[in-house]
Amino acid sequence: MTILTLDFEASCLPRHGRSFPIEVGVAGGGLSRSWLIRPDVRWAGWDWTREAEAVHGLTFDRIMRDGLPAARVLAELVDHVQGRRVIADSLLNSYWLGELAAAAAVPTPFAIDHITMVFDEQRADDARIAKAVAYADSLGLVRHRAEGDAQWLSALIDDLIQTSNAAPSFPLLVTAAS
């Protein structure tokens, strides 16, 4: 199954208040896409922090002007991820997907697996993970925007899988000469 990575940007982190999604991005197979999300009426009065805005660089005015309605974003996102395994590097992405789905008045449409599942499946030790992180970092992607973060995670996973595929699938046997 093809892996697609996903990332949300939000109005704030939940520990700072009631948080809603403002951007979602996906990447995989050399393709990527993102959507700005116009705040839904059900999120009126929820929190927006300057700290979050400083990190992702998206202003409330911009998402009000350029964002798409939650139902449209969700429909296009679901269409885009159809038949793919979705991976994220934060459990908060499932929360924001749930908020997006609630705003669209539908059940959460798909599950998001955490990157640690891929680490376990690839039997990636700390050294392989660090190498994959260094590779993703070397690409100079725009971080703290949904599409760039999804691209970064996709590159990390691609590097892990390539490293796994390059390694022998059987242990090397060393025998002592008699």
PDB file of C-alpha atoms in Angstrom:
ATOM      1  CA  MET A   1       0.000   0.000   0.000  1.00  0.00           C
ATOM      2  CA  THR A   2       1.281   3.457  -0.893  1.00  0.00           C
ATOM      3  CA  ILE A   3       2.205   5.677   2.038  1.00  0.00           C
ATOM      4  CA  LEU A   4       0.990   9.244   2.139  1.00  0.00           C
ATOM      5  CA  THR A   5       2.207  11.576   4.873  1.00  0.00           C
ATOM      6  CA  LEU A   6      -0.051  14.199   6.393  1.00  0.00           C
ATOM      7  CA  ASP A   7       0.437  17.296   8.527  1.00  0.00           C
ATOM      8  CA  PHE A   8      -1.883  19.930   9.970  1.00  0.00           C
ATOM      9  CA  GLU A   9      -1.130  23.466  11.086  1.00  0.00           C
ATOM     10  CA  ALA A  10      -3.472  24.871  13.699  1.00  0.00           C
ATOM     11  CA  SER A  11      -4.682  27.983  15.459  1.00  0.00           C
ATOM     12  CA  CYS A  12      -2.717  26.981  18.542  1.00  0.00           C
ATOM     13  CA  LEU A  13      -1.606  23.873  20.347  1.00  0.00           C
ATOM     14  CA  PRO A  14      -4.384  22.308  22.432  1.00  0.00           C
ATOM     15  CA  ARG A  15      -2.431  22.988  25.626  1.00  0.00           C
ATOM     16  CA  HIS A  16      -2.882  26.704  24.856  1.00  0.00           C
ATOM     17  CA  GLY A  17      -6.638  26.516  24.351  1.00  0.00           C
ATOM     18  CA  ARG A  18      -9.318  25.205  21.994  1.00  0.00           C
ATOM     19  CA  SER A  19      -7.461  24.522  18.786  1.00  0.00           C
ATOM     20  CA  PHE A  20      -8.783  24.242  15.239  1.00  0.00           C
ATOM     21  CA  PRO A  21      -7.052  23.202  11.995  1.00  0.00           C
ATOM     22  CA  ILE A  22      -6.074  25.974   9.577  1.00  0.00           C
ATOM     23  CA  GLU A  23      -4.016  24.069   6.976  1.00  0.00           C
ATOM     24  CA  VAL A  24      -3.541  20.457   5.945  1.00  0.00           C
ATOM     25  CA  GLY A  25      -0.887  19.059   3.643  1.00  0.00           C
ATOM     26  CA  VAL A  26      -0.092  15.649   2.220  1.00  0.00           C
ATOM     27  CA  ALA A  27       2.903  14.210   0.396  1.00  0.00           C
ATOM     28  CA  GLY A  28       3.994  10.913  -1.086  1.00  0.00           C
ATOM     29  CA  GLY A  29       5.208   9.363  -4.278  1.00  0.00           C
ATOM     30  CA  GLY A  30       6.851  12.612  -5.354  1.00  0.00           C
ATOM     31  CA  LEU A  31       3.584  14.571  -5.186  1.00  0.00           C
ATOM     32  CA  SER A  32       2.316  16.970  -2.555  1.00  0.00           C
ATOM     33  CA  ARG A  33      -0.659  19.212  -1.929  1.00  0.00           C
ATOM     34  CA  SER A  34      -2.020  21.518   0.762  1.00  0.00           C
ATOM     35  CA  TRP A  35      -5.232  23.325   1.593  1.00  0.00           C
ATOM     36  CA  LEU A  36      -5.861  26.378   3.735  1.00  0.00           C
ATOM     37  CA  ILE A  37      -8.965  25.892   5.903  1.00  0.00           C
ATOM     38  CA  ARG A  38     -11.352  28.772   6.551  1.00  0.00           C
ATOM     39  CA  PRO A  39     -12.423  28.668  10.202  1.00  0.00           C
ATOM     40  CA  ASP A  40     -15.794  27.014  10.525  1.00  0.00           C
ATOM     41  CA  VAL A  41     -18.596  28.761  12.427  1.00  0.00           C
ATOM     42  CA  ARG A  42     -18.485  26.013  15.056  1.00  0.00           C
ATOM     43  CA  TRP A  43     -14.930  27.175  15.910  1.00  0.00           C
ATOM     44  CA  ALA A  44     -16.045  30.745  16.674  1.00  0.00           C
ATOM     45  CA  GLY A  45     -14.519  31.839  19.954  1.00  0.00           C
ATOM     46  CA  TRP A  46     -11.859  29.116  19.864  1.00  0.00           C
ATOM     47  CA  ASP A  47      -8.283  30.160  20.476  1.00  0.00           C
ATOM     48  CA  TRP A  48      -5.728  31.719  18.159  1.00  0.00           C
ATOM     49  CA  THR A  49      -2.243  32.375  19.507  1.00  0.00           C
ATOM     50  CA  ARG A  50       0.472  34.700  18.283  1.00  0.00           C
ATOM     51  CA  GLU A  51       2.967  31.940  19.123  1.00  0.00           C
ATOM     52  CA  ALA A  52       1.349  29.561  16.636  1.00  0.00           C
ATOM     53  CA  GLU A  53       1.093  32.333  14.045  1.00  0.00           C
ATOM     54  CA  ALA A  54       4.811  33.087  14.503  1.00  0.00           C
ATOM     55  CA  VAL A  55       5.652  29.417  13.856  1.00  0.00           C
ATOM     56  CA  HIS A  56       3.525  28.760  10.749  1.00  0.00           C
ATOM     57  CA  GLY A  57       3.364  32.347   9.471  1.00  0.00           C
ATOM     58  CA  LEU A  58      -0.336  32.197   8.615  1.00  0.00           C
ATOM     59  CA  THR A  59      -2.467  35.104   9.770  1.00  0.00           C
ATOM     60  CA  PHE A  60      -6.109  34.844  10.722  1.00  0.00           C
ATOM     61  CA  ASP A  61      -6.934  37.351   7.948  1.00  0.00           C
ATOM     62  CA  ARG A  62      -5.184  35.175   5.372  1.00  0.00           C
ATOM     63  CA  ILE A  63      -7.026  31.988   6.256  1.00  0.00           C
ATOM     64  CA  MET A  64     -10.319  33.890   6.317  1.00  0.00           C
ATOM     65  CA  ARG A  65      -9.543  35.291   2.864  1.00  0.00           C
ATOM     66  CA  ASP A  66      -7.845  32.316   1.168  1.00  0.00           C
ATOM     67  CA  GLY A  67      -9.121  29.336   3.152  1.00  0.00           C
ATOM     68  CA  LEU A  68     -11.648  26.899   1.773  1.00  0.00           C
ATOM     69  CA  PRO A  69     -14.709  25.671   3.688  1.00  0.00           C
ATOM     70  CA  ALA A  70     -14.015  22.696   5.971  1.00  0.00           C
ATOM     71  CA  ALA A  71     -16.396  20.386   4.074  1.00  0.00           C
ATOM     72  CA  ARG A  72     -14.668  21.086   0.759  1.00  0.00           C
ATOM     73  CA  VAL A  73     -11.178  20.610   2.215  1.00  0.00           C
ATOM     74  CA  LEU A  74     -12.222  17.329   3.817  1.00  0.00           C
ATOM     75  CA  ALA A  75     -13.834  16.047   0.616  1.00  0.00           C
ATOM     76  CA  GLU A  76     -10.740  16.869  -1.454  1.00  0.00           C
ATOM     77  CA  LEU A  77      -8.436  15.432   1.217  1.00  0.00           C
ATOM     78  CA  VAL A  78     -10.407  12.177   1.373  1.00  0.00           C
ATOM     79  CA  ASP A  79     -10.302  11.965  -2.422  1.00  0.00           C
ATOM     80  CA  HIS A  80      -6.540  12.516  -2.357  1.00  0.00           C
ATOM     81  CA  VAL A  81      -5.749   9.868   0.269  1.00  0.00           C
ATOM     82  CA  GLN A  82      -8.140   7.222  -1.105  1.00  0.00           C
ATOM     83  CA  GLY A  83      -6.518   3.786  -0.945  1.00  0.00           C
ATOM     84  CA  ARG A  84      -3.334   5.016   0.714  1.00  0.00           C
ATOM     85  CA  ARG A  85      -1.932   4.494   4.175  1.00  0.00           C
ATOM     86  CA  VAL A  86      -1.719   7.830   5.978  1.00  0.00           C
ATOM     87  CA  ILE A  87       1.212   8.527   8.332  1.00  0.00           C
ATOM     88  CA  ALA A  88       1.866  11.541  10.575  1.00  0.00           C
ATOM     89  CA  ASP A  89       4.511  12.399  13.130  1.00  0.00           C
ATOM     90  CA  SER A  90       2.164  13.778  15.789  1.00  0.00           C
ATOM     91  CA  LEU A  91      -0.918  12.281  17.395  1.00  0.00           C
ATOM     92  CA  LEU A  92      -2.454  15.769  17.275  1.00  0.00           C
ATOM     93  CA  ASN A  93      -3.050  15.294  13.552  1.00  0.00           C
ATOM     94  CA  SER A  94      -5.790  12.778  14.367  1.00  0.00           C
ATOM     95  CA  TYR A  95      -7.401  15.348  16.665  1.00  0.00           C
ATOM     96  CA  TRP A  96      -7.373  18.024  13.932  1.00  0.00           C
ATOM     97  CA  LEU A  97      -8.696  15.553  11.334  1.00  0.00           C
ATOM     98  CA  GLY A  98     -11.538  14.810  13.756  1.00  0.00           C
ATOM     99  CA  GLU A  99     -12.268  18.537  14.175  1.00  0.00           C
ATOM    100  CA  LEU A 100     -12.259  19.004  10.386  1.00  0.00           C
ATOM    101  CA  ALA A 101     -14.661  16.073   9.986  1.00  0.00           C
ATOM    102  CA  ALA A 102     -16.933  17.383  12.764  1.00  0.00           C
ATOM    103  CA  ALA A 103     -17.091  20.773  11.028  1.00  0.00           C
ATOM    104  CA  ALA A 104     -18.107  18.945   7.839  1.00  0.00           C
ATOM    105  CA  ALA A 105     -20.705  16.996   9.879  1.00  0.00           C
ATOM    106  CA  VAL A 106     -19.275  13.587   8.963  1.00  0.00           C
ATOM    107  CA  PRO A 107     -17.443  10.862  10.891  1.00  0.00           C
ATOM    108  CA  THR A 108     -13.645  10.878  10.801  1.00  0.00           C
ATOM    109  CA  PRO A 109     -13.049   9.398   7.324  1.00  0.00           C
ATOM    110  CA  PHE A 110      -9.730   7.574   7.753  1.00  0.00           C
ATOM    111  CA  ALA A 111      -7.165   6.560  10.331  1.00  0.00           C
ATOM    112  CA  ILE A 112      -3.760   8.160  10.684  1.00  0.00           C
ATOM    113  CA  ASP A 113      -0.882   5.920  11.731  1.00  0.00           C
ATOM    114  CA  HIS A 114       2.003   7.350  13.742  1.00  0.00           C
ATOM    115  CA  ILE A 115       5.533   7.348  12.314  1.00  0.00           C
ATOM    116  CA  THR A 116       6.695   5.062  15.127  1.00  0.00           C
ATOM    117  CA  MET A 117       4.732   2.259  13.446  1.00  0.00           C
ATOM    118  CA  VAL A 118       6.917   2.683  10.357  1.00  0.00           C
ATOM    119  CA  PHE A 119      10.044   2.735  12.531  1.00  0.00           C
ATOM    120  CA  ASP A 120       8.968  -0.569  14.076  1.00  0.00           C
ATOM    121  CA  GLU A 121       7.983  -2.156  10.737  1.00  0.00           C
ATOM    122  CA  GLN A 122      11.316  -1.138   9.200  1.00  0.00           C
ATOM    123  CA  ARG A 123      13.181  -2.281  12.328  1.00  0.00           C
ATOM    124  CA  ALA A 124      14.851   1.113  12.311  1.00  0.00           C
ATOM    125  CA  ASP A 125      17.336   1.666  15.090  1.00  0.00           C
ATOM    126  CA  ASP A 126      18.366   5.096  16.371  1.00  0.00           C
ATOM    127  CA  ALA A 127      21.219   5.354  13.856  1.00  0.00           C
ATOM    128  CA  ARG A 128      18.960   4.664  10.849  1.00  0.00           C
ATOM    129  CA  ILE A 129      16.348   7.104  12.137  1.00  0.00           C
ATOM    130  CA  ALA A 130      19.004   9.785  12.672  1.00  0.00           C
ATOM    131  CA  LYS A 131      20.324   9.200   9.137  1.00  0.00           C
ATOM    132  CA  ALA A 132      16.812   9.506   7.700  1.00  0.00           C
ATOM    133  CA  VAL A 133      16.173  12.693   9.699  1.00  0.00           C
ATOM    134  CA  ALA A 134      19.482  14.162   8.462  1.00  0.00           C
ATOM    135  CA  TYR A 135      18.527  13.290   4.882  1.00  0.00           C
ATOM    136  CA  ALA A 136      15.089  14.935   5.211  1.00  0.00           C
ATOM    137  CA  ASP A 137      16.696  17.984   6.874  1.00  0.00           C
ATOM    138  CA  SER A 138      19.216  18.277   4.016  1.00  0.00           C
ATOM    139  CA  LEU A 139      16.447  18.883   1.472  1.00  0.00           C
ATOM    140  CA  GLY A 140      15.820  22.422   2.732  1.00  0.00           C
ATOM    141  CA  LEU A 141      12.047  22.063   2.784  1.00  0.00           C
ATOM    142  CA  VAL A 142       9.844  24.822   4.200  1.00  0.00           C
ATOM    143  CA  ARG A 143       9.055  23.642   7.717  1.00  0.00           C
ATOM    144  CA  HIS A 144       6.079  24.502   9.913  1.00  0.00           C
ATOM    145  CA  ARG A 145       3.780  24.695   6.925  1.00  0.00           C
ATOM    146  CA  ALA A 146       1.611  21.660   6.320  1.00  0.00           C
ATOM    147  CA  GLU A 147       2.857  20.727   2.843  1.00  0.00           C
ATOM    148  CA  GLY A 148       6.527  21.215   3.710  1.00  0.00           C
ATOM    149  CA  ASP A 149       6.212  19.176   6.905  1.00  0.00           C
ATOM    150  CA  ALA A 150       4.413  16.398   4.996  1.00  0.00           C
ATOM    151  CA  GLN A 151       7.175  16.450   2.351  1.00  0.00           C
ATOM    152  CA  TRP A 152       9.823  16.264   5.092  1.00  0.00           C
ATOM    153  CA  LEU A 153       8.157  13.238   6.691  1.00  0.00           C
ATOM    154  CA  SER A 154       7.711  11.574   3.303  1.00  0.00           C
ATOM    155  CA  ALA A 155      11.440  12.025   2.581  1.00  0.00           C
ATOM    156  CA  LEU A 156      12.307  10.553   5.985  1.00  0.00           C
ATOM    157  CA  ILE A 157      10.136   7.492   5.323  1.00  0.00           C
ATOM    158  CA  ASP A 158      11.484   7.075   1.783  1.00  0.00           C
ATOM    159  CA  ASP A 159      15.040   7.099   3.143  1.00  0.00           C
ATOM    160  CA  LEU A 160      14.173   4.522   5.813  1.00  0.00           C
ATOM    161  CA  ILE A 161      12.535   2.212   3.300  1.00  0.00           C
ATOM    162  CA  GLN A 162      15.402   2.551   0.794  1.00  0.00           C
ATOM    163  CA  THR A 163      17.891   1.774   3.558  1.00  0.00           C
ATOM    164  CA  SER A 164      15.810  -1.240   4.551  1.00  0.00           C
ATOM    165  CA  ASN A 165      15.582  -2.467   0.951  1.00  0.00           C
ATOM    166  CA  ALA A 166      19.341  -2.060   0.465  1.00  0.00           C
ATOM    167  CA  ALA A 167      20.130  -4.180   3.516  1.00  0.00           C
ATOM    168  CA  PRO A 168      20.318  -7.950   3.102  1.00  0.00           C
ATOM    169  CA  SER A 169      17.122  -9.664   4.166  1.00  0.00           C
ATOM    170  CA  PHE A 170      19.076 -12.477   5.816  1.00  0.00           C
ATOM    171  CA  PRO A 171      21.818 -12.409   8.413  1.00  0.00           C
ATOM    172  CA  LEU A 172      25.361 -12.764   7.120  1.00  0.00           C
ATOM    173  CA  LEU A 173      27.032 -15.894   8.444  1.00  0.00           C
ATOM    174  CA  VAL A 174      30.674 -15.763   9.362  1.00  0.00           C
ATOM    175  CA  THR A 175      32.464 -19.055   9.665  1.00  0.00           C
ATOM    176  CA  ALA A 176      35.872 -19.598  11.129  1.00  0.00           C
ATOM    177  CA  ALA A 177      38.469 -21.220   8.915  1.00  0.00           C
ATOM    178  CA  SER A 178      39.720 -24.524  10.318  1.00  0.00           C
TER     179      SER A 178
END
